[in-house]
């Protein structure tokens, strides 16, 4: 596992005959690509190969635009094309103080997976975190995992599963989190943050153990669902034998935004929700409500955050039979514009007392909750129908906060009398400590947690 | 990777020949005495030469017939040296192989059926053949022996089962059923390599093709399984099916020794056995009436372990981390399976319908934990 996912190790353990073979194959690939680029006079030599463009929607157009603009899109064909930072398909930087995928402008699609740790070998688990980090580093940059999806040994399965070949990085972010149960392993109990509490039982919860908890989570967000699915699939594959997927969730249609857009996206009930979400540019609010500071402790969490994930099933059919007036009363906003009760525009400051006492916005608003504020990154989900012909759909709620005890818990408690509760049910739940970002190419997910002295790490 | 290595050898050979004759290198291989041109039609299989030097040989096939064809280079005992399937009408394919001096046959199979149209050919001289690690040759030989043993030991057990069926003794037949399948399940990839035996003996109800009749065309163990556990009665048809099963298994026993086995096919066969577990046994689909899935499961793992143990001396040199991981995961899966076993040597396993959802997931996780590194064994063997 280790060798196969680490290009350096693989190269070292390869004998001369093999190297020759690989070089030969790489050279052939290279020359084909070169021929293609030559054919497009004036295009940048780093323009994606034709092969890598196959599968792009409207490939001809996309290519023309890319070449004309001089833009360089990253490819997944295994060549060393560096992605640009701009554009919808571009790459989001993997390294940083904080993990990407929190304050990053919300992408269109989600594949979220919770894992259980199977191995009892600490070194093996640490190696997995390193292998995952390397794979995440490559995939977020738009590259294939390991030695790629083709061109290797014909008799062996390729390192990369290949379904993202030719797709752009699509702003893929991969964000890892550690669940409370992880700290029961590997002598980590004394490192468990106090803020990483078990969530209390909330009124109306109907939690399914098979959709809850987990030692680890990985949130994959991307503008292309295939890119997000590819990322989780490859991490799961690298993890076989050490971790197993406990549950996972696909999401679409972001239901909140971390960019101050003119329009807040709508949830499956057709309403705008989370208008005052924290924007990725609001450094002050991020600092105050999202990022863990050194004084919050423990040291290894500095720069991290806490994530609450809730699978919220909507009773879509009964909601759709509810009168417009009642729907608007329940949310405390109008359906068309999204304006708070008595106001004209979505972003007008809500006058909470004008809303019904059990209106969702009124109960969820920071003013009702001693200022408690969450960064929300939720997605809609539809997992087909439930066997009774009802849409199995709802909101996969993801909220990041500096301290769950001051964030999600008080807000969710104050939502107990929420009129919306008649139409929703929380069926899955998990909480994770989100460690700080991977700083550079030598760093790895969770290094500070697994190092003897996190300050020296 | 082997293909690459072979072509390197071939290039060296060609260069050496050029040096001797003083010729410049030929870029067009068609004049090369190492290229055999084969023209396949619906009724003929014409070869451009009947003798070529031992070492690297290239077969250029052109299908001028109206049917899809396939071409084989065979040893005199019908073992396959190399083959290429699905050569469409009007298309050409190149097939390469490395052969020692001796007699061979080239066979074209129009319609990809039957024994094909054959031509005797001969490789002459002392052309170099890339040496294979003798330990791998030994591994292949041992595995071939193992596959034969499994078939030999299966026949009497199968007869116990089929005799009970024919005697109308449902209880005795039920008791003998799972046991009669162990040898087969251990070496299934070898049996599957023949293509025609597997569907006769191990087909499940859902494996029937469109137009096939459930009562007429469905034969083998699982058909009898249905009679025993679901229909709970044995008829004359079941007696016929019992005889047919023995006949088909005898066919397997006779042919298993001729199977084409290579170190990589052993490695990938081990992985395929785990795939069988992952797709058929863990779900309970394989033995849907008898629920003896865990017996097949164990046999599949044993067969995979046998391949692995034989290849391990070479694989561990090339990739020690991989074999360490495989040792760990084989042991973990064996330990887990033992939980469902009457005792360590027994093949009495818990009925799979009694294995709960959480336990099935645990089994599935253990299979994935083993199958994923096992898929890397072939690479470690041929490095």
PDB file of N, CA and C in Angstrom, chain A residues 122 191 447-457:
ATOM      1  N   UNK A 122      -0.374   1.856  15.512  1.00  0.00           N
ATOM      2  CA  UNK A 122      -0.275   3.305  15.415  1.00  0.00           C
ATOM      3  C   UNK A 122       0.565   3.727  14.209  1.00  0.00           C
ATOM      4  N   UNK A 191      -5.396  13.694  24.639  1.00  0.00           N
ATOM      5  CA  UNK A 191      -5.282  14.753  23.629  1.00  0.00           C
ATOM      6  C   UNK A 191      -6.644  15.162  23.079  1.00  0.00           C
ATOM      7  N   UNK A 447      -0.421  15.653  11.886  1.00  0.00           N
ATOM      8  CA  UNK A 447       0.939  15.469  12.390  1.00  0.00           C
ATOM      9  C   UNK A 447       1.070  15.941  13.837  1.00  0.00           C
ATOM     10  N   UNK A 448       0.504  17.114  14.126  1.00  0.00           N
ATOM     11  CA  UNK A 448       0.659  17.654  15.481  1.00  0.00           C
ATOM     12  C   UNK A 448      -0.012  16.738  16.510  1.00  0.00           C
ATOM     13  N   UNK A 449      -1.140  16.146  16.133  1.00  0.00           N
ATOM     14  CA  UNK A 449      -1.839  15.252  17.067  1.00  0.00           C
ATOM     15  C   UNK A 449      -1.015  14.015  17.370  1.00  0.00           C
ATOM     16  N   UNK A 450      -0.353  13.500  16.345  1.00  0.00           N
ATOM     17  CA  UNK A 450       0.367  12.241  16.516  1.00  0.00           C
ATOM     18  C   UNK A 450       1.840  12.421  16.867  1.00  0.00           C
ATOM     19  N   UNK A 451       2.276  13.666  17.052  1.00  0.00           N
ATOM     20  CA  UNK A 451       3.671  13.888  17.427  1.00  0.00           C
ATOM     21  C   UNK A 451       3.745  14.005  18.941  1.00  0.00           C
ATOM     22  N   UNK A 452       4.883  13.684  19.486  1.00  0.00           N
ATOM     23  CA  UNK A 452       5.059  13.670  20.947  1.00  0.00           C
ATOM     24  C   UNK A 452       4.752  15.025  21.554  1.00  0.00           C
ATOM     25  N   UNK A 453       5.406  16.044  21.049  1.00  0.00           N
ATOM     26  CA  UNK A 453       5.143  17.391  21.535  1.00  0.00           C
ATOM     27  C   UNK A 453       4.630  18.224  20.382  1.00  0.00           C
ATOM     28  N   UNK A 454       3.349  18.526  20.385  1.00  0.00           N
ATOM     29  CA  UNK A 454       2.765  19.217  19.240  1.00  0.00           C
ATOM     30  C   UNK A 454       3.426  20.552  18.935  1.00  0.00           C
ATOM     31  N   UNK A 455       4.023  21.173  19.946  1.00  0.00           N
ATOM     32  CA  UNK A 455       4.653  22.469  19.675  1.00  0.00           C
ATOM     33  C   UNK A 455       5.913  22.310  18.840  1.00  0.00           C
ATOM     34  N   UNK A 456       6.547  21.170  19.010  1.00  0.00           N
ATOM     35  CA  UNK A 456       7.778  20.933  18.232  1.00  0.00           C
ATOM     36  C   UNK A 456       7.454  20.356  16.864  1.00  0.00           C
ATOM     37  N   UNK A 457       6.264  19.865  16.750  1.00  0.00           N
ATOM     38  CA  UNK A 457       5.919  19.160  15.505  1.00  0.00           C
ATOM     39  C   UNK A 457       5.964  20.096  14.304  1.00  0.00           C
TER      40      UNK A 457
END
